[in-house]
Short mmCIF file of C-alpha atoms in Angstrom, two decimals:
data_model
loop_
_atom_site.label_atom_id
_atom_site.label_comp_id
_atom_site.label_asym_id
_atom_site.label_seq_id
_atom_site.Cartn_x
_atom_site.Cartn_y
_atom_site.Cartn_z
CA MET A 149 124.47 199.38 101.72
CA GLU A 150 124.05 199.75 98.00
CA TYR A 151 123.52 197.05 96.16
CA ALA A 152 122.65 194.65 99.00
CA THR A 153 118.91 193.23 98.62
CA SER A 154 116.51 192.39 101.54
CA ILE A 155 115.44 188.64 101.04
CA PHE A 156 113.84 188.17 104.22
CA GLY A 157 112.66 190.98 106.96
CA SER A 158 112.50 188.12 109.63
CA ALA A 159 112.84 184.24 110.26
CA GLY A 160 108.98 183.95 110.46
CA GLU A 161 109.56 184.59 106.56
CA VAL A 162 111.83 181.51 105.82
CA PRO A 163 109.71 178.89 104.16
CA PRO A 164 109.72 175.08 105.63
CA PRO A 165 112.49 172.79 104.71
CA PRO A 166 112.38 171.45 101.13
CA GLY A 167 112.32 168.09 99.78
CA ALA A 168 116.29 167.25 99.99
CA GLU A 169 116.43 167.05 96.49
CA SER A 170 114.34 169.50 95.09
CA LEU A 171 116.96 171.95 93.54
CA GLN A 172 118.68 170.30 91.03
CA ILE A 173 122.10 171.84 89.60
CA SER A 174 123.13 170.75 85.75
CA GLY A 175 126.07 172.93 85.89
CA MET A 176 128.02 174.22 88.97
CA THR A 177 131.36 175.79 89.61
CA ILE A 178 133.54 175.60 92.75
CA VAL A 179 136.33 177.44 92.96
CA ALA A 180 138.85 176.48 95.33
CA TYR A 181 142.13 178.40 96.31
CA PHE A 182 145.82 176.88 96.86
CA ALA A 183 148.42 179.72 97.81
CA HIS A 184 152.09 179.92 97.13
CA ARG A 185 154.70 181.27 98.92
CA LEU A 186 158.17 181.31 96.75
CA LYS A 187 161.49 181.07 98.15
CA SER A 188 162.22 184.55 96.45
CA ALA A 189 160.60 187.99 95.39
CA ASP A 190 163.05 187.95 92.51
CA ILE A 191 160.60 185.71 90.91
CA GLN A 192 158.09 187.86 88.84
CA ALA A 193 154.79 185.96 88.14
CA ASP A 194 154.19 188.33 85.21
CA ASP A 195 157.31 187.35 83.57
CA ILE A 196 156.24 183.40 83.72
CA PHE A 197 152.48 183.67 83.59
CA GLU A 198 150.63 184.53 80.29
CA ASP A 199 146.98 186.66 80.41
CA VAL A 200 143.87 185.22 79.20
CA ASP A 201 143.53 185.37 75.41
CA ASP A 202 140.88 187.76 74.92
CA ASP A 203 140.19 189.95 71.99
CA PHE A 204 136.39 190.53 72.58
CA GLY A 205 136.89 192.35 75.79
CA TYR A 206 135.17 189.32 77.85
CA GLY A 207 137.88 189.04 80.34
CA TYR A 208 138.19 190.10 84.19
CA SER A 209 141.01 192.49 83.10
CA ASP A 210 138.36 195.28 81.94
CA LYS A 211 137.24 194.87 85.49
CA VAL A 212 140.23 196.56 87.11
CA SER A 213 141.74 200.01 85.64
CA SER A 214 145.46 200.34 84.70
CA GLY A 215 148.49 200.29 87.56
CA SER A 216 146.70 197.50 89.20
CA GLU A 217 149.77 195.13 88.71
CA LEU A 218 147.17 192.09 88.90
CA ILE A 219 148.00 189.24 87.11
CA TYR A 220 145.16 186.65 86.36
CA SER A 221 146.44 184.16 84.51
CA ARG A 222 145.13 182.12 81.52
CA TYR A 223 144.73 178.26 82.18
CA TYR A 224 147.57 176.20 82.83
CA PRO A 225 147.34 172.39 83.90
CA ALA A 226 146.60 171.48 87.26
CA GLY A 227 146.66 167.76 87.56
CA ASP A 228 143.50 165.11 87.48
CA LEU A 229 140.34 165.30 89.29
CA PRO A 230 141.03 163.38 92.62
CA ALA A 231 139.00 159.76 92.37
CA ALA A 232 137.54 160.69 95.93
CA ILE A 233 135.80 163.50 94.49
CA ALA A 234 135.08 162.00 91.22
CA ASP A 235 133.11 159.28 93.01
CA THR A 236 130.97 161.71 95.34
CA ILE A 237 129.21 163.19 91.92
CA GLY A 238 129.38 160.28 89.61
CA ALA A 239 132.30 161.84 87.52
CA THR A 240 135.11 159.91 85.66
CA PRO A 241 138.06 159.78 87.83
CA GLY A 242 141.40 161.12 85.78
CA THR A 243 139.34 164.46 84.32
CA GLY A 244 142.03 166.95 83.87
CA LEU A 245 141.80 170.15 86.24
CA SER A 246 143.08 173.67 85.33
CA GLN A 247 144.33 176.41 87.52
CA SER A 248 144.60 180.21 86.89
CA VAL A 249 147.53 182.40 88.54
CA ILE A 250 146.55 185.43 90.44
CA SER A 251 148.90 187.63 91.71
CA GLN A 252 150.40 191.29 92.36
CA SER A 253 154.40 190.40 92.34
CA GLY A 254 156.27 189.87 95.22
CA ASP A 255 156.81 186.29 96.80
CA TYR A 256 153.05 185.26 96.93
CA PHE A 257 150.65 183.92 94.18
CA VAL A 258 147.67 181.72 94.55
CA SER A 259 145.85 179.38 92.32
CA ALA A 260 142.39 179.41 91.49
CA VAL A 261 141.23 176.11 90.83
CA PRO A 262 137.64 175.72 88.99
CA PHE A 263 135.86 172.31 89.30
CA VAL A 264 133.24 173.13 86.59
CA ILE A 265 130.56 170.25 86.75
CA SER A 266 128.06 170.15 84.26
CA THR A 267 125.71 167.35 82.51
CA PRO A 268 126.57 166.94 78.74
CA ARG A 269 126.91 169.93 76.47
CA ASN A 270 127.65 170.54 73.14
CA ASP A 271 129.61 173.79 73.32
CA GLY A 272 133.04 172.50 74.22
CA LEU A 273 133.14 173.94 78.06
CA PRO A 274 135.63 172.20 79.55
CA SER A 275 134.01 170.40 82.41
CA ILE A 276 133.91 167.27 85.11
CA ALA A 277 131.00 165.47 83.27
CA ILE A 278 127.94 164.17 85.37
CA GLU A 279 125.17 161.67 83.69
CA SER A 280 122.55 163.66 85.83
CA PRO A 281 121.79 166.84 87.73
CA LEU A 282 123.12 166.80 91.37
CA GLY A 283 120.93 167.12 94.40
CA MET A 284 121.95 169.08 97.09
CA SER A 285 123.50 166.01 98.91
CA GLN A 286 125.77 165.38 95.80
CA CYS A 287 126.32 169.22 96.01
CA LEU A 288 127.46 169.23 99.45
CA ALA A 289 129.45 165.86 99.10
CA ALA A 290 131.33 167.76 96.34
CA ILE A 291 132.38 170.38 98.18
CA ARG A 292 133.42 167.88 101.45
CA GLY A 293 135.51 165.97 99.00
CA ILE A 294 137.12 168.91 98.10
CA THR A 295 137.61 170.75 101.31
CA ARG A 296 138.77 167.51 103.42
CA MET A 297 142.04 167.87 104.81
CA ASP A 298 143.52 164.66 103.28
CA THR A 299 142.20 165.51 99.67
CA SER A 300 143.01 169.04 100.03
CA ALA A 301 146.54 168.19 100.54
CA GLU A 302 146.80 166.07 97.91
CA LEU A 303 145.53 169.00 95.85
CA ALA A 304 147.69 171.07 97.04
CA ALA A 305 150.47 169.16 96.14
CA GLN A 306 149.44 168.25 92.43
CA VAL A 307 148.58 172.09 91.67
CA ALA A 308 152.19 173.19 92.80
CA GLY A 309 153.87 169.92 91.09
CA ALA A 310 151.71 170.53 87.72
CA LEU A 311 153.58 173.99 87.59
CA VAL A 312 156.82 172.67 87.91
CA LYS A 313 156.09 169.87 85.58
CA ASN A 314 155.18 172.29 82.73
CA GLY A 315 158.45 174.07 83.59
CA LEU A 316 156.85 177.64 84.60
CA LEU A 317 158.73 176.70 87.92
CA LYS A 318 161.28 174.69 89.51
CA ALA A 319 160.94 172.60 92.44
CA ASP A 320 163.17 174.63 94.79
CA ASP A 321 161.19 178.15 93.62
CA ILE A 322 158.49 176.95 95.97
CA ALA A 323 158.73 177.05 99.70
CA GLN A 324 155.11 176.37 100.59
CA THR A 325 151.78 175.48 98.83
CA TRP A 326 148.47 175.22 101.00
CA MET A 327 145.06 175.51 100.53
CA LEU A 328 143.29 178.16 101.87
CA HIS A 329 140.34 176.58 104.05
CA ASN A 330 137.21 178.21 104.48
CA CYS A 331 137.48 180.05 101.24
CA LEU A 332 135.73 178.63 98.23
CA ALA A 333 133.59 180.59 95.76
CA VAL A 334 130.44 178.69 94.30
CA GLN A 335 128.88 179.77 91.27
CA ILE A 336 125.75 177.42 90.44
CA TRP A 337 124.71 178.53 86.58
CA ASP A 338 122.15 175.83 85.04
CA LEU A 339 119.34 174.73 87.06
CA THR A 340 118.08 172.57 84.18
CA GLY A 341 116.24 169.68 85.59
CA THR A 342 114.52 171.43 88.71
CA ALA A 343 111.42 170.79 88.95
CA HIS A 344 108.30 173.20 88.19
CA ARG A 345 110.79 175.69 86.75
CA ASP A 346 110.66 176.35 83.08
CA PRO A 347 114.39 175.81 81.64
CA ASP A 348 114.27 179.08 79.50
CA GLU A 349 113.63 181.38 82.11
CA MET A 350 116.38 183.43 83.57
CA TYR A 351 116.63 183.10 87.34
CA ALA A 352 113.89 185.08 89.19
CA GLY A 353 116.24 187.03 91.99
CA ILE A 354 114.64 187.39 95.17
CA TYR A 355 111.41 185.44 94.65
CA GLU A 356 114.12 181.75 93.51
CA SER A 357 116.19 182.75 96.63
CA ARG A 358 113.33 182.66 99.21
CA LYS A 359 112.34 179.64 97.48
CA TYR A 360 115.84 177.74 97.38
CA ALA A 361 117.01 179.98 100.80
CA TRP A 362 117.90 176.47 102.98
CA GLU A 363 119.96 175.34 99.88
CA ILE A 364 121.66 178.38 99.48
CA SER A 365 122.39 178.70 103.16
CA ALA A 366 123.57 175.10 103.09
CA ILE A 367 126.35 175.34 100.55
CA LEU A 368 127.49 179.06 102.72
CA GLY A 369 127.61 176.98 105.75
CA TYR A 370 129.89 174.36 104.61
CA PRO A 371 132.49 174.41 107.13
CA SER A 372 129.93 172.86 109.52
CA ASP A 373 129.90 169.33 109.89
CA HIS A 374 126.28 169.63 110.81
CA ILE A 375 125.80 170.99 106.81
CA LEU A 376 128.11 168.45 105.25
CA HIS A 377 126.98 165.31 106.90
CA ASP A 378 123.95 163.15 106.87
CA GLY A 379 121.45 165.57 105.23
CA LEU A 380 121.59 167.45 108.63
CA TRP A 381 121.29 170.95 106.76
CA LEU A 382 117.15 170.20 106.56
CA GLN A 383 117.27 169.85 110.33
CA ARG A 384 118.17 173.32 111.11
CA GLY A 385 116.04 176.20 112.24
CA PRO A 386 114.95 178.69 110.01
CA GLU A 387 116.72 181.33 112.51
CA LEU A 388 120.19 179.88 110.97
CA VAL A 389 118.71 180.00 107.44
CA PHE A 390 117.74 183.73 107.84
CA HIS A 391 121.08 184.45 109.43
CA GLU A 392 122.69 183.45 106.06
CA VAL A 393 120.14 184.58 103.37
CA SER A 394 118.18 187.66 104.96
CA THR A 395 120.58 189.71 102.33
CA GLY A 396 121.94 189.38 99.04
CA PHE A 397 123.77 191.38 96.24
CA ARG A 398 122.24 191.95 92.92
CA PHE A 399 122.89 194.23 90.05
CA LEU A 400 120.39 193.10 87.66
CA ASP A 401 117.35 190.32 88.43
CA ASP A 402 118.74 187.47 86.98
CA HIS A 403 120.76 186.39 89.53
CA MET A 404 121.87 186.85 93.19
CA VAL A 405 125.29 187.02 95.18
CA PHE A 406 125.54 186.05 98.63
CA ALA A 407 128.91 186.04 100.78
CA ASN A 408 130.01 185.04 104.49
CA SER A 409 133.34 184.81 105.85
CA ALA A 410 133.94 181.34 104.16
CA CYS A 411 131.95 181.53 100.69
CA CYS A 412 130.95 183.61 98.02
CA LEU A 413 128.07 181.98 96.08
CA GLU A 414 126.01 183.45 92.99
CA ILE A 415 123.04 181.83 91.69
CA GLY A 416 121.66 182.14 88.56
CA HIS A 417 120.65 180.28 85.26
CA LEU A 418 122.84 181.18 82.23
CA PRO A 419 121.32 178.52 79.77
CA ALA A 420 118.20 180.69 79.27
CA PHE A 421 120.18 183.55 77.50
CA PHE A 422 123.81 182.02 77.13
CA ARG A 423 125.50 184.88 76.02
CA ASP A 424 129.03 184.45 74.21
CA ARG A 425 130.41 186.43 77.25
CA SER A 426 129.03 183.85 79.47
CA ARG A 427 130.52 181.30 77.23
CA PHE A 428 133.93 182.99 77.18
CA ARG A 429 134.37 183.19 80.77
CA LEU A 430 133.31 179.71 81.61
CA GLN A 431 135.84 178.44 79.30
CA ASN A 432 138.68 180.67 80.27
CA TYR A 433 137.96 181.29 83.91
CA GLY A 434 135.24 178.20 84.72
CA TYR A 435 133.02 180.94 86.05
CA ASP A 436 130.84 183.86 85.02
CA SER A 437 130.64 185.75 87.96
CA SER A 438 132.67 189.23 88.48
CA SER A 439 131.50 189.11 92.35
CA ILE A 440 133.85 185.88 92.06
CA PHE A 441 136.23 187.71 90.41
CA VAL A 442 136.30 190.24 93.16
CA TRP A 443 136.66 186.98 95.74
CA SER A 444 139.67 185.54 93.92
CA THR A 445 141.49 188.44 94.12
CA MET A 446 140.62 188.99 98.18
CA ALA A 447 141.95 185.53 98.46
CA LEU A 448 145.17 186.43 97.41
CA ARG A 449 144.94 189.43 99.97
CA SER A 450 143.96 187.12 102.87
CA ALA A 451 146.61 184.47 102.15
CA VAL A 452 149.42 186.80 102.24
CA ALA A 453 148.37 188.95 105.03
CA GLU A 454 147.60 185.44 107.33
CA ASP A 455 150.89 184.03 106.36
CA LEU A 456 153.14 187.59 106.74
CA ALA A 457 151.27 187.78 109.72
CA ASN A 458 152.52 184.29 111.16
CA ARG A 459 155.90 184.96 109.54
CA TYR A 460 156.57 188.23 111.18
CA ASN A 461 155.41 186.37 114.90
CA ASP A 462 158.11 183.73 113.88
CA VAL A 463 160.71 186.06 113.51
CA MET A 464 159.95 188.16 116.44
CA ALA A 465 160.14 184.94 118.16
CA ASP A 466 163.14 184.16 116.94
CA PHE A 467 164.70 187.94 117.67
CA THR A 468 163.87 187.55 121.38
CA GLN A 469 166.46 184.27 121.35
CA ARG A 470 169.03 186.23 119.43
CA GLU A 471 172.42 187.93 120.91
CA GLY A 472 172.90 190.20 118.01
CA MET A 473 172.86 190.40 114.30
CA SER A 474 175.19 190.99 111.50
CA ALA A 475 175.20 193.80 108.84
CA VAL A 476 174.75 191.35 106.48
CA GLU A 477 171.97 189.49 108.08
CA HIS A 478 170.33 193.15 109.02
CA GLY A 479 170.54 194.60 105.29
CA THR A 480 168.88 190.63 104.02
CA PHE A 481 166.32 191.26 106.49
CA SER A 482 165.39 195.05 105.67
CA ARG A 483 165.45 194.18 102.30
CA THR A 484 162.95 191.38 102.74
CA GLN A 485 160.77 193.62 104.82
CA LEU A 486 160.96 196.37 102.05
CA GLN A 487 159.07 193.74 99.33
CA HIS A 488 156.65 193.08 101.89
CA LEU A 489 155.85 196.57 102.19
CA SER A 490 155.68 197.15 98.91
CA LEU A 491 153.54 194.23 98.11
CA ILE A 492 151.06 194.75 101.44
CA ASP A 493 150.69 198.56 99.68
CA ARG A 494 149.78 197.24 96.53
CA LEU A 495 147.15 194.78 97.80
CA ALA A 496 146.02 197.36 99.90
CA ARG A 497 145.60 199.85 96.85
CA PHE A 498 143.60 197.40 94.77
CA ARG A 499 140.33 198.20 95.90
CA GLY A 500 140.73 201.84 94.23
CA LYS A 501 141.41 199.69 90.95
CA LEU A 502 138.34 198.33 90.74
CA ILE A 503 135.87 199.87 87.93
CA GLU A 504 132.36 199.19 89.05
CA PRO A 505 131.03 200.51 92.42
CA ARG A 506 129.13 197.35 92.92
CA ASN A 507 132.41 195.38 93.00
CA ARG A 508 134.01 198.07 95.08
CA VAL A 509 131.02 197.43 97.65
CA LEU A 510 131.25 193.73 97.73
CA ASN A 511 135.05 194.06 97.85
CA ASP A 512 134.58 195.86 100.95
CA ARG A 513 131.89 193.03 102.57
CA ILE A 514 134.24 190.48 102.09
CA ASP A 515 136.87 192.50 103.53
CA THR A 516 135.20 193.11 106.46
CA LEU A 517 133.47 189.45 106.71
CA ARG A 518 137.43 187.81 106.45
CA GLY A 519 138.89 190.78 108.82
CA ILE A 520 141.41 191.26 106.13
CA SER A 521 142.13 194.94 106.92
CA GLU A 522 142.33 194.06 110.72
CA THR A 523 144.92 191.52 109.83
CA MET A 524 147.01 194.27 107.95
CA GLN A 525 147.04 196.54 110.50
CA THR A 526 147.99 194.00 113.39
CA LEU A 527 150.83 192.82 110.48
CA SER A 528 152.08 196.34 109.94
CA GLY A 529 152.34 196.84 113.52
CA ASP A 530 154.31 193.74 113.94
CA MET A 531 156.62 194.59 110.77
CA GLU A 532 157.67 197.96 112.48
CA LYS A 533 158.60 195.54 116.02
CA ALA A 534 160.60 193.54 114.08
CA GLY A 535 162.45 196.32 112.47
CA THR A 536 162.79 197.64 115.61
CA MET A 537 163.90 194.53 117.11
CA ALA A 538 166.65 193.96 114.24
CA ARG A 539 168.05 197.34 114.36
CA ALA A 540 169.01 196.82 118.50
CA LEU A 541 170.46 193.46 117.65
CA VAL A 542 172.83 195.17 115.26
CA GLN A 543 173.71 197.62 117.81
CA ILE A 544 174.31 194.88 120.46
CA ARG A 545 176.59 193.06 117.86
CA GLU A 546 178.28 196.83 117.04
CA GLN A 547 179.13 197.14 120.52
CA GLU A 548 180.23 193.50 121.16
CA THR A 549 182.37 193.76 118.22
CA GLN A 550 183.61 197.30 119.45
CA ALA A 551 184.35 195.92 122.75
CA ARG A 552 186.27 192.72 121.34
CA THR A 553 188.42 195.56 119.07
CA ASN A 554 189.31 197.44 122.14
CA THR A 555 190.26 194.10 123.98
CA PHE A 556 192.08 192.92 120.68
CA LEU A 557 194.10 196.65 120.15
CA ALA A 558 194.81 196.48 124.28
CA VAL A 559 196.51 193.34 123.48
CA LEU A 560 198.27 193.83 121.07
CA ALA A 561 199.71 197.10 122.95
CA VAL A 562 200.87 195.28 125.86
CA ALA A 563 202.26 192.23 123.47
CA LEU A 564 204.68 194.73 121.58
CA ALA A 565 205.43 196.49 124.93
CA VAL A 566 206.50 193.13 126.46
CA VAL A 567 208.20 191.60 123.29
CA GLY A 568 209.56 194.72 122.08
CA ILE A 569 209.22 193.98 118.26
CA PRO A 570 211.57 196.89 116.81
CA GLY A 571 214.39 196.20 118.45
CA LEU A 572 213.79 192.39 118.85
CA VAL A 573 215.52 191.51 115.26
CA GLN A 574 218.91 193.18 116.16
CA GLN A 575 218.69 191.26 119.79
CA PHE A 576 218.08 188.13 118.19
CA GLY A 577 221.22 188.53 116.60
CA ASP A 578 222.94 189.22 119.23
CA TRP A 579 221.73 186.15 121.16
CA ILE A 580 222.46 184.04 118.61
CA SER A 581 226.41 185.21 118.23
CA LYS A 582 226.71 184.83 122.16
CA ASP A 583 224.90 181.57 122.32
CA SER A 584 222.36 182.86 124.73
CA TRP A 585 219.79 180.27 123.28
CA TRP A 586 217.91 180.36 126.70
CA ARG A 587 216.91 184.09 126.13
CA LEU A 588 216.03 183.44 122.54
CA SER A 589 213.65 180.43 123.53
CA THR A 590 212.02 182.70 125.88
CA SER A 591 211.13 185.44 123.42
CA ILE A 592 210.08 182.80 120.76
CA GLY A 593 207.72 181.46 123.20
CA LEU A 594 206.33 184.98 124.12
CA ILE A 595 205.67 185.77 120.38
CA ILE A 596 203.70 182.10 120.14
CA ILE A 597 201.83 183.10 123.14
CA VAL A 598 200.72 186.63 121.83
CA LEU A 599 200.11 185.38 118.40
CA ALA A 600 197.93 182.60 119.66
CA VAL A 601 195.77 185.06 122.25
CA VAL A 602 195.53 187.53 119.01
CA GLY A 603 194.59 184.79 116.56
CA TRP A 604 191.58 183.98 119.42
CA ILE A 605 190.46 187.36 119.71
CA TRP A 606 190.34 187.83 116.02
CA LYS A 607 188.28 184.87 115.54
CA THR A 608 185.75 185.81 118.19
CA ARG A 609 185.23 189.17 116.73
CA GLU A 610 182.58 188.04 114.50
#
C-alpha cells in the first residue's frame, strides 16, 4: 500500500521487552471524541460555530478542497480536567479543557477534546502541566482515566454542558451526547527526557519505531485490560507486538503513524525543529498531525453511521407494532429520512475532498479497520426497508379510513331514510298542532340516536 512502510518482517525481529519506563514522554496529546445528536437537523452547525482564525494557511482546512461542507471549529470551553485523570499523571485538577466541533451539517456533530499534556514550556502552549516526563505506566494510566465508563460519562456531560453554558446551544437542543469508545487519537510529540537519545535529533522513523515497538503497541492496544493494568503490557508475546506494529505509515522519515480499529497514533519529536506551523496547530487543535485530522473526520462518520443504524433498527421494530400511520406522521418521517440520506451522501463523498493522496490512503485504511462503509451499506438497506414499511402503514391507515368513511356514509344514508329529514320539519308542526306528543318524542329520540352513532363513527375515523 502506498505510504505504508514495513517495520518488522516477522515476530522474530521484535526486540525483547524494554524497561517499563525506557520511553519518557515530555509532550503528548490524547484526543477523545464525544458525539452529539441534535433534536432537529434545522440547527445548523455552520451558523453557530466559527472556524479557526488562520492567517498563515497552517490550519487543516487547507487539507480539503472546496465543497466538502466540513466544519472544524476553533476552540470552545469543555469544562475542567477531572481530578481522577489529573491524579494519574500528577497534574493539577481544574485545568481548563477545550473542544473543537466537527460537523458536516445534519443533526450530528462531534466534539474533539484534546488532552494536551506537557512538561513546563515557555512558548505559551496551552496544556495540562506535568512536572516530569511520563513513563509508559503513567501514559496508560492517563488513557485508562479518560476511557473509564464513569469518567467518560462525566466528560460527556460536561462537554455538552459547556456548549450550553457558553450560549452556543440551548439545553433542549441536544437529544444525546456520548463518548466514542475505542476511538482515541494519540500524538507523542516530545521525547525530551528519554535516555540515550539526542533531544535535538528528529524522530528516526523506522529505527525508533522498532526500538519503541512495545510502547507503541501498548498504546494501540489500550482497549484491553491486559494492557492498561498492572504492567501486563510487558508480559505479552512478541507476536502481539508484531501484529500491531508490523506496518506503519510515513510521508517523511521524522515521524510514523500507526492505526488500528481503536486508535490512530503518531509518534515524533517536534522540539528538534519546532516550526511555526507545528506550534500553531498545537495551540489551535491540540495536535500537529494530518493523520489525526483524518481520523477525527472519520470519528464523525463512524458516530453517524453507528447511531443511525441503531435508530433505524428501532424505527423498524416500532413499525412492526403499529397498525397504521397518518399522512402527517409519514410526512415528518420522510423529511427526516431525506435529511439523513443527504448527510450520509456528504459523509461518503468526503474522501474525494481530501487533497493529499496519503490522507486518502489513510482514510481508506481507517474506513476498513472500523467497518464504516459496511455499516453504511447496512444502514442504507435498513432505511429503504423503513421507508417501505412506512408507506405500507400509510396505505393501511388510508384503507381503514376509507372503510370508516364508507360506513359513515352508509349509516348517514339509512338515518336520512329512516328519519326523513326533508319532510320532518313540516311533520313536526302537524304533530304539535294535533298534540301528537308520542310521535314527536319518538322522532326526536331517533334523531338523537342517529346523531350519536354518526358522531361516534366520525370520532373513530382517525
